[in-house]
mmCIF file of C-alpha atoms in Angstrom:
data_model
loop_
_atom_site.group_PDB
_atom_site.id
_atom_site.type_symbol
_atom_site.label_atom_id
_atom_site.label_comp_id
_atom_site.label_asym_id
_atom_site.label_seq_id
_atom_site.Cartn_x
_atom_site.Cartn_y
_atom_site.Cartn_z
ATOM 1 C CA ARG S 17 69.161 216.716 99.922
ATOM 2 C CA ALA S 18 70.884 213.218 99.630
ATOM 3 C CA TRP S 19 69.793 210.129 98.021
ATOM 4 C CA MET S 20 71.791 206.947 96.984
ATOM 5 C CA GLY S 21 69.819 205.598 94.060
ATOM 6 C CA GLY S 22 66.541 205.164 92.648
ATOM 7 C CA GLU S 23 64.386 207.796 90.952
ATOM 8 C CA GLY S 24 63.418 209.803 94.086
ATOM 9 C CA GLY S 25 59.748 210.007 94.968
ATOM 10 C CA ASP S 26 58.412 209.656 98.459
ATOM 11 C CA ASP S 27 61.289 207.311 99.822
ATOM 12 C CA ALA S 28 63.941 209.819 98.581
ATOM 13 C CA GLU S 29 62.005 212.792 100.161
ATOM 14 C CA GLY S 30 61.665 210.953 103.484
ATOM 15 C CA TYR S 31 65.339 209.951 103.414
ATOM 16 C CA ALA S 32 66.255 213.820 102.790
ATOM 17 C CA ARG S 33 64.019 214.895 105.504
ATOM 18 C CA SER S 34 65.602 212.716 107.999
ATOM 19 C CA TRP S 35 68.861 213.931 107.094
ATOM 20 C CA LEU S 36 67.608 217.484 107.894
ATOM 21 C CA GLU S 37 66.016 216.593 111.223
ATOM 22 C CA GLU S 38 69.226 215.047 112.358
ATOM 23 C CA ARG S 39 71.175 218.141 111.155
ATOM 24 C CA TYR S 40 73.428 216.066 108.914
ATOM 25 C CA VAL S 41 72.487 218.834 106.256
ATOM 26 C CA THR S 42 71.730 222.468 107.170
ATOM 27 C CA TYR S 43 70.541 225.478 104.865
ATOM 28 C CA HIS S 44 72.477 228.753 104.890
ATOM 29 C CA ARG S 45 71.232 231.853 103.193
ATOM 30 C CA GLY S 46 73.129 235.176 102.400
ATOM 31 C CA HIS S 47 73.552 235.640 98.615
ATOM 32 C CA ASP S 48 71.277 237.747 96.616
ATOM 33 C CA LEU S 49 71.520 235.191 93.470
ATOM 34 C CA SER S 50 72.110 231.656 93.040
ATOM 35 C CA PRO S 51 75.409 230.173 94.625
ATOM 36 C CA THR S 52 77.575 228.750 91.903
ATOM 37 C CA CYS S 53 80.582 227.164 93.752
ATOM 38 C CA VAL S 54 81.575 226.045 97.109
ATOM 39 C CA ALA S 55 84.675 224.960 99.006
ATOM 40 C CA LEU S 56 85.630 223.480 102.323
ATOM 41 C CA SER S 57 88.984 224.026 104.454
ATOM 42 C CA ARG S 58 90.854 220.616 104.886
ATOM 43 C CA ASP S 59 89.855 220.639 108.630
ATOM 44 C CA GLY S 60 86.260 221.146 107.895
ATOM 45 C CA GLN S 61 85.835 224.274 110.143
ATOM 46 C CA TRP S 62 85.239 226.673 107.366
ATOM 47 C CA ALA S 63 83.131 226.655 104.062
ATOM 48 C CA PHE S 64 83.305 229.275 101.204
ATOM 49 C CA SER S 65 80.631 229.911 98.868
ATOM 50 C CA GLY S 66 80.615 232.164 95.700
ATOM 51 C CA ALA S 67 77.446 233.352 93.768
ATOM 52 C CA LYS S 68 76.253 234.985 90.481
ATOM 53 C CA ASP S 69 75.817 238.377 92.122
ATOM 54 C CA GLY S 70 79.615 238.337 92.872
ATOM 55 C CA SER S 71 79.281 237.806 96.512
ATOM 56 C CA LEU S 72 81.715 235.425 98.354
ATOM 57 C CA MET S 73 80.854 234.113 101.897
ATOM 58 C CA MET S 74 82.617 232.543 104.642
ATOM 59 C CA TRP S 75 80.731 230.188 107.021
ATOM 60 C CA ASN S 76 81.588 228.347 110.237
ATOM 61 C CA VAL S 77 80.578 224.806 109.498
ATOM 62 C CA ARG S 78 80.295 223.549 113.110
ATOM 63 C CA GLU S 79 78.426 226.440 114.521
ATOM 64 C CA GLY S 80 76.194 226.864 111.442
ATOM 65 C CA ARG S 81 76.503 230.407 110.870
ATOM 66 C CA LYS S 82 77.951 233.107 108.518
ATOM 67 C CA MET S 83 81.426 234.313 109.766
ATOM 68 C CA ALA S 84 81.918 236.871 107.028
ATOM 69 C CA CYS S 85 80.821 238.578 103.641
ATOM 70 C CA ILE S 86 84.456 238.597 102.196
ATOM 71 C CA LEU S 87 82.959 240.054 98.775
ATOM 72 C CA PRO S 88 79.789 242.124 98.709
ATOM 73 C CA ALA S 89 77.169 241.532 95.949
ATOM 74 C CA ALA S 90 77.601 243.631 92.988
ATOM 75 C CA LYS S 91 74.938 246.213 92.428
ATOM 76 C CA CYS S 92 73.595 247.597 89.015
ATOM 77 C CA ARG S 93 74.838 250.788 88.418
ATOM 78 C CA GLY S 94 75.955 252.734 85.546
ATOM 79 C CA GLY S 95 77.056 249.505 83.773
ATOM 80 C CA GLY S 96 73.774 247.723 84.107
ATOM 81 C CA GLU S 97 73.410 244.136 84.116
ATOM 82 C CA GLY S 98 76.509 243.556 82.031
ATOM 83 C CA ASP S 99 78.841 245.151 84.624
ATOM 84 C CA ARG S 100 77.202 243.099 87.386
ATOM 85 C CA ASN S 101 77.739 239.792 85.426
ATOM 86 C CA ARG S 102 81.374 240.516 85.210
ATOM 87 C CA ARG S 103 81.579 240.209 88.946
ATOM 88 C CA GLU S 104 80.064 236.532 88.843
ATOM 89 C CA ILE S 105 82.156 234.045 90.786
ATOM 90 C CA LEU S 106 82.619 230.793 88.980
ATOM 91 C CA ALA S 107 85.102 228.850 90.877
ATOM 92 C CA ILE S 108 86.900 228.794 94.261
ATOM 93 C CA ALA S 109 89.363 226.428 95.928
ATOM 94 C CA THR S 110 91.236 226.212 99.325
ATOM 95 C CA SER S 111 94.831 224.990 99.710
ATOM 96 C CA ASP S 112 95.381 221.908 101.802
ATOM 97 C CA ASP S 113 97.255 224.030 104.570
ATOM 98 C CA ASP S 114 93.982 226.025 104.979
ATOM 99 C CA ARG S 115 96.119 229.120 104.257
ATOM 100 C CA TYR S 116 95.032 230.503 100.774
ATOM 101 C CA LEU S 117 91.523 230.741 99.126
ATOM 102 C CA ALA S 118 91.580 231.019 95.419
ATOM 103 C CA VAL S 119 88.597 232.663 93.617
ATOM 104 C CA GLY S 120 87.920 232.815 89.711
ATOM 105 C CA GLY S 121 85.331 234.295 87.823
ATOM 106 C CA ARG S 122 84.111 236.469 84.760
ATOM 107 C CA ASP S 123 86.620 239.059 85.573
ATOM 108 C CA ASN S 124 89.260 237.115 83.885
ATOM 109 C CA CYS S 125 91.654 236.660 87.005
ATOM 110 C CA VAL S 126 92.299 234.649 90.033
ATOM 111 C CA ARG S 127 92.270 236.455 93.324
ATOM 112 C CA ILE S 128 93.986 235.028 96.221
ATOM 113 C CA PHE S 129 92.924 235.671 99.952
ATOM 114 C CA ASP S 130 94.687 234.668 103.098
ATOM 115 C CA VAL S 131 92.206 232.568 105.043
ATOM 116 C CA ARG S 132 93.940 233.174 108.300
ATOM 117 C CA ALA S 133 93.543 237.134 108.115
ATOM 118 C CA LEU S 134 89.856 236.457 107.052
ATOM 119 C CA GLY S 135 89.319 234.481 110.321
ATOM 120 C CA ARG S 136 91.026 237.302 112.337
ATOM 121 C CA LYS S 137 88.949 240.154 110.965
ATOM 122 C CA SER S 138 85.797 238.552 110.794
ATOM 123 C CA ASP S 139 82.773 240.295 112.459
ATOM 124 C CA PRO S 140 80.217 237.677 113.410
ATOM 125 C CA SER S 141 77.756 240.372 114.492
ATOM 126 C CA SER S 142 77.693 242.163 111.064
ATOM 127 C CA GLY S 143 78.913 239.432 108.835
ATOM 128 C CA ALA S 144 81.138 241.993 107.236
ATOM 129 C CA VAL S 145 85.047 241.771 106.667
ATOM 130 C CA PRO S 146 87.214 244.192 104.864
ATOM 131 C CA ALA S 147 88.803 241.552 102.744
ATOM 132 C CA THR S 148 91.341 242.458 100.219
ATOM 133 C CA PRO S 149 93.173 239.863 97.979
ATOM 134 C CA ILE S 150 96.833 239.563 98.777
ATOM 135 C CA THR S 151 97.343 239.234 94.755
ATOM 136 C CA ARG S 152 95.444 239.076 91.588
ATOM 137 C CA LEU S 153 96.810 236.703 89.063
ATOM 138 C CA GLU S 154 95.989 237.884 85.689
ATOM 139 C CA GLY S 155 96.624 236.385 82.225
ATOM 140 C CA HIS S 156 93.532 234.882 81.094
ATOM 141 C CA LYS S 157 91.670 236.408 78.240
ATOM 142 C CA LYS S 158 88.256 235.025 79.249
ATOM 143 C CA ALA S 159 86.421 233.599 82.374
ATOM 144 C CA VAL S 160 88.113 231.541 84.737
ATOM 145 C CA ALA S 161 85.703 228.474 85.236
ATOM 146 C CA SER S 162 87.747 226.109 87.407
ATOM 147 C CA LEU S 163 90.342 225.959 90.051
ATOM 148 C CA ALA S 164 92.363 223.241 91.636
ATOM 149 C CA PHE S 165 95.265 222.905 94.124
ATOM 150 C CA ARG S 166 97.549 220.001 93.979
ATOM 151 C CA PRO S 167 97.392 218.276 97.281
ATOM 152 C CA ARG S 168 99.963 219.051 100.039
ATOM 153 C CA THR S 169 101.471 221.677 97.877
ATOM 154 C CA LEU S 170 100.749 225.455 96.785
ATOM 155 C CA ASP S 171 100.695 224.463 93.113
ATOM 156 C CA LEU S 172 97.417 226.189 91.630
ATOM 157 C CA TYR S 173 95.697 225.497 88.290
ATOM 158 C CA SER S 174 93.142 227.444 86.698
ATOM 159 C CA GLY S 175 91.014 226.410 83.837
ATOM 160 C CA SER S 176 89.571 229.226 81.545
ATOM 161 C CA GLU S 177 86.827 229.725 78.880
ATOM 162 C CA ASP S 178 89.783 230.937 76.732
ATOM 163 C CA ARG S 179 90.757 227.218 76.360
ATOM 164 C CA CYS S 180 94.091 227.501 78.468
ATOM 165 C CA ILE S 181 95.193 226.074 81.746
ATOM 166 C CA ARG S 182 97.531 228.324 83.759
ATOM 167 C CA ARG S 183 99.966 227.140 86.563
ATOM 168 C CA TYR S 184 100.913 229.273 89.449
ATOM 169 C CA ASP S 185 103.293 228.791 92.512
ATOM 170 C CA LEU S 186 101.855 230.435 95.480
ATOM 171 C CA ASN S 187 104.912 230.038 97.423
ATOM 172 C CA ALA S 188 106.359 232.945 95.373
ATOM 173 C CA MET S 189 102.865 234.085 94.395
ATOM 174 C CA THR S 190 104.091 233.871 90.657
ATOM 175 C CA TYR S 191 102.665 232.481 87.362
ATOM 176 C CA VAL S 192 104.725 229.401 86.049
ATOM 177 C CA GLU S 193 103.219 228.139 82.788
ATOM 178 C CA THR S 194 100.278 227.922 80.465
ATOM 179 C CA LEU S 195 99.205 224.415 79.320
ATOM 180 C CA TYR S 196 97.659 224.381 75.804
ATOM 181 C CA GLY S 197 95.599 221.483 73.970
ATOM 182 C CA HIS S 198 91.810 221.990 74.525
ATOM 183 C CA GLN S 199 90.014 223.400 71.596
ATOM 184 C CA SER S 200 86.972 224.652 73.401
ATOM 185 C CA PRO S 201 86.328 226.223 76.845
ATOM 186 C CA ILE S 202 87.509 224.386 79.880
ATOM 187 C CA VAL S 203 84.817 223.510 82.492
ATOM 188 C CA GLY S 204 86.557 221.478 85.013
ATOM 189 C CA ILE S 205 89.930 220.621 86.376
ATOM 190 C CA ASP S 206 91.404 218.617 89.403
ATOM 191 C CA CYS S 207 94.576 217.181 90.634
ATOM 192 C CA ALA S 208 95.637 214.079 92.696
ATOM 193 C CA ASN S 209 99.008 213.822 94.430
ATOM 194 C CA LYS S 210 101.077 213.252 91.248
ATOM 195 C CA ASN S 211 101.769 216.613 89.442
ATOM 196 C CA ARG S 212 99.206 215.523 86.743
ATOM 197 C CA PRO S 213 96.233 217.426 86.598
ATOM 198 C CA VAL S 214 93.135 216.270 84.527
ATOM 199 C CA SER S 215 90.898 218.653 82.754
ATOM 200 C CA VAL S 216 87.494 218.414 80.727
ATOM 201 C CA ALA S 217 86.310 220.908 78.241
ATOM 202 C CA ARG S 218 83.539 221.564 75.831
ATOM 203 C CA ASP S 219 85.654 219.823 73.032
ATOM 204 C CA ARG S 220 84.273 216.452 74.467
ATOM 205 C CA THR S 221 87.770 215.399 75.587
ATOM 206 C CA ALA S 222 89.352 214.756 78.981
ATOM 207 C CA ARG S 223 93.145 215.449 79.303
ATOM 208 C CA VAL S 224 95.660 214.376 81.676
ATOM 209 C CA TRP S 225 98.666 216.753 81.774
ATOM 210 C CA LYS S 226 102.174 215.346 82.331
ATOM 211 C CA VAL S 227 103.484 218.794 83.460
ATOM 212 C CA GLU S 228 107.130 217.580 84.013
ATOM 213 C CA GLU S 229 107.273 215.914 80.751
ATOM 214 C CA ASP S 230 105.667 218.788 79.015
ATOM 215 C CA SER S 231 103.088 216.424 77.271
ATOM 216 C CA HIS S 232 99.529 215.368 77.862
ATOM 217 C CA LEU S 233 97.029 212.367 77.305
ATOM 218 C CA VAL S 234 93.913 212.892 75.485
ATOM 219 C CA PHE S 235 90.608 210.937 76.391
ATOM 220 C CA ARG S 236 87.571 210.671 74.197
ATOM 221 C CA PRO S 237 84.365 208.950 75.363
ATOM 222 C CA GLY S 238 83.456 208.128 71.729
ATOM 223 C CA GLY S 239 80.077 207.360 70.460
ATOM 224 C CA ASP S 240 77.088 209.783 71.232
ATOM 225 C CA VAL S 241 78.247 210.314 74.878
ATOM 226 C CA GLY S 242 77.973 214.055 75.602
ATOM 227 C CA SER S 243 80.470 216.636 76.649
ATOM 228 C CA ALA S 244 81.870 216.512 80.323
ATOM 229 C CA GLU S 245 80.727 218.923 82.859
ATOM 230 C CA CYS S 246 82.850 217.913 85.630
ATOM 231 C CA VAL S 247 85.978 215.877 86.652
ATOM 232 C CA CYS S 248 87.407 214.513 89.916
ATOM 233 C CA ALA S 249 90.697 212.773 90.489
ATOM 234 C CA ILE S 250 89.984 209.841 92.573
ATOM 235 C CA GLN S 251 93.741 208.968 93.116
ATOM 236 C CA ASP S 252 96.967 209.048 91.001
ATOM 237 C CA GLY S 253 96.015 207.536 87.511
ATOM 238 C CA TRP S 254 92.335 207.436 88.124
ATOM 239 C CA PHE S 255 89.545 209.967 87.564
ATOM 240 C CA VAL S 256 85.658 210.094 87.169
ATOM 241 C CA THR S 257 83.948 212.355 84.441
ATOM 242 C CA GLY S 258 80.174 213.600 84.945
ATOM 243 C CA HIS S 259 78.473 214.449 81.428
ATOM 244 C CA ASP S 260 75.701 216.739 80.121
ATOM 245 C CA ASP S 261 73.745 213.575 78.971
ATOM 246 C CA GLY S 262 73.697 212.139 82.289
ATOM 247 C CA ARG S 263 76.557 209.587 82.185
ATOM 248 C CA LEU S 264 79.239 208.928 84.772
ATOM 249 C CA ALA S 265 82.463 207.230 83.661
ATOM 250 C CA LEU S 266 85.471 206.114 85.434
ATOM 251 C CA TRP S 267 88.921 206.481 83.690
ATOM 252 C CA LYS S 268 92.436 205.135 84.090
ATOM 253 C CA GLU S 269 95.499 206.647 82.424
ATOM 254 C CA GLU S 270 96.511 203.649 80.812
ATOM 255 C CA LYS S 271 93.477 203.167 78.859
ATOM 256 C CA LYS S 272 91.701 205.202 76.261
ATOM 257 C CA ARG S 273 88.148 204.060 77.203
ATOM 258 C CA PRO S 274 86.242 204.204 80.389
ATOM 259 C CA VAL S 275 86.840 201.487 82.801
ATOM 260 C CA GLY S 276 83.912 199.240 83.844
ATOM 261 C CA SER S 277 80.335 200.030 82.785
ATOM 262 C CA VAL S 278 79.277 203.600 82.267
ATOM 263 C CA ILE S 279 76.497 204.771 84.353
ATOM 264 C CA VAL S 280 73.796 205.888 82.187
ATOM 265 C CA ALA S 281 71.283 208.646 83.623
ATOM 266 C CA ALA S 282 73.114 208.656 86.871
ATOM 267 C CA HIS S 283 70.408 211.446 88.189
ATOM 268 C CA GLY S 284 67.520 209.890 86.360
ATOM 269 C CA TYR S 285 65.512 211.751 83.495
ATOM 270 C CA HIS S 286 63.209 214.803 83.295
ATOM 271 C CA GLY S 287 59.742 213.738 83.239
ATOM 272 C CA GLY S 288 60.256 210.059 83.839
ATOM 273 C CA ALA S 289 62.146 207.271 81.887
ATOM 274 C CA SER S 290 61.048 208.466 78.428
ATOM 275 C CA GLY S 291 62.367 211.904 79.114
ATOM 276 C CA VAL S 292 65.941 213.532 78.683
ATOM 277 C CA ALA S 293 68.679 212.465 81.121
ATOM 278 C CA ARG S 294 69.621 215.244 83.852
ATOM 279 C CA SER S 295 73.128 216.326 83.382
ATOM 280 C CA VAL S 296 75.720 215.490 85.890
ATOM 281 C CA MET S 297 76.784 219.037 86.987
ATOM 282 C CA CYS S 298 79.326 218.396 89.579
ATOM 283 C CA CYS S 299 81.225 215.546 91.182
ATOM 284 C CA CYS S 300 83.702 215.303 94.179
ATOM 285 C CA ALA S 301 85.283 212.338 95.929
ATOM 286 C CA LEU S 302 85.872 212.093 99.615
ATOM 287 C CA GLY S 303 89.823 211.981 100.330
ATOM 288 C CA LEU S 304 91.342 208.516 101.096
ATOM 289 C CA SER S 305 87.997 206.750 100.490
ATOM 290 C CA ASP S 306 86.088 204.998 97.570
ATOM 291 C CA VAL S 307 83.133 207.501 98.042
ATOM 292 C CA LEU S 308 81.981 209.731 95.259
ATOM 293 C CA ALA S 309 79.330 212.371 95.456
ATOM 294 C CA THR S 310 77.556 213.928 92.326
ATOM 295 C CA GLY S 311 74.946 216.641 92.035
ATOM 296 C CA SER S 312 72.472 217.593 89.366
ATOM 297 C CA ASN S 313 69.518 219.796 88.688
ATOM 298 C CA ASP S 314 67.027 217.276 90.332
ATOM 299 C CA GLY S 315 68.053 218.716 93.744
ATOM 300 C CA TYR S 316 69.606 215.483 95.014
ATOM 301 C CA LEU S 317 73.215 214.597 96.131
ATOM 302 C CA ARG S 318 73.950 211.063 95.021
ATOM 303 C CA LEU S 319 76.489 208.945 96.575
ATOM 304 C CA TRP S 320 78.669 206.227 94.737
ATOM 305 C CA ARG S 321 81.244 203.653 95.492
ATOM 306 C CA VAL S 322 84.225 203.829 93.121
ATOM 307 C CA SER S 323 86.289 200.626 92.953
ATOM 308 C CA THR S 324 89.814 200.614 91.167
ATOM 309 C CA ALA S 325 90.562 196.914 91.828
ATOM 310 C CA GLU S 326 91.683 195.270 88.642
ATOM 311 C CA LYS S 327 88.947 192.745 88.801
ATOM 312 C CA ASP S 328 85.943 194.817 89.607
ATOM 313 C CA ALA S 329 86.910 198.514 88.623
ATOM 314 C CA GLY S 330 83.775 200.717 88.159
ATOM 315 C CA ILE S 331 81.136 202.718 89.790
ATOM 316 C CA THR S 332 78.192 201.479 91.700
ATOM 317 C CA PRO S 333 75.443 203.160 93.961
ATOM 318 C CA LEU S 334 76.453 203.279 97.343
ATOM 319 C CA ASP S 335 74.208 201.012 99.469
#
């Protein structure tokens, strides 16, 4: 569902229903348990979704159908629920050349799949594909919670609950280096064109990593602002963070405090204005544009305009 402001209600429901009727939005089923992450190929032809049950699906966006079950759902066997939980997928990312799919989860590793092979081997009639990762990148001591490719390269970054970020070069399928600094589990990472990934963690900081200079910048929202749940690189030097107290903030590398006004309760409140603000669970920007999308547990996708102009930098609801 999509809504671009307000507290929801009948108007929001009607707006969302119109998107469904026009097929701007479609629903797809296939996972046994809740999906946890999604990623699109750059050309928009394929979508990939991972879930709590450990399953990984490949979808044909234009035709609106499931192409393959890349990884099947884990079943409770001798190990019980604990064994099944270790199969949970937490993050997926696709490279800009639509060649590689990176998958991270509670198995503490990053699996790399060749998307071209998945497309050739898919069986539309059964939805099954004998997918085997071309490599497993190990090294994290805890779950891999976030993944990001640097645009137009095969540099891959993984953020983990072990408080570390690992960098890989998929040209050679090798590990490059580990970035240290966060004091709590990392929950989000993104990267713009310049080789400066930005990450957020439970330590209530956002960090911009100057990889080539072997240093990093630390950003603290200050005050009573909650921990960030997600981060999105808008362009080189600019990024947005979404927080567990419902705030949405725009940052510039040269400044230690948010730029413009911080959006309070971006997705409204539980139980009305006197309730608790809903967390901003995810955010993503449309490439080469000023459009930002955010999601929360209110069931709505909200769209925002992000301005990086010197005089009116900030975030506003998209009219």
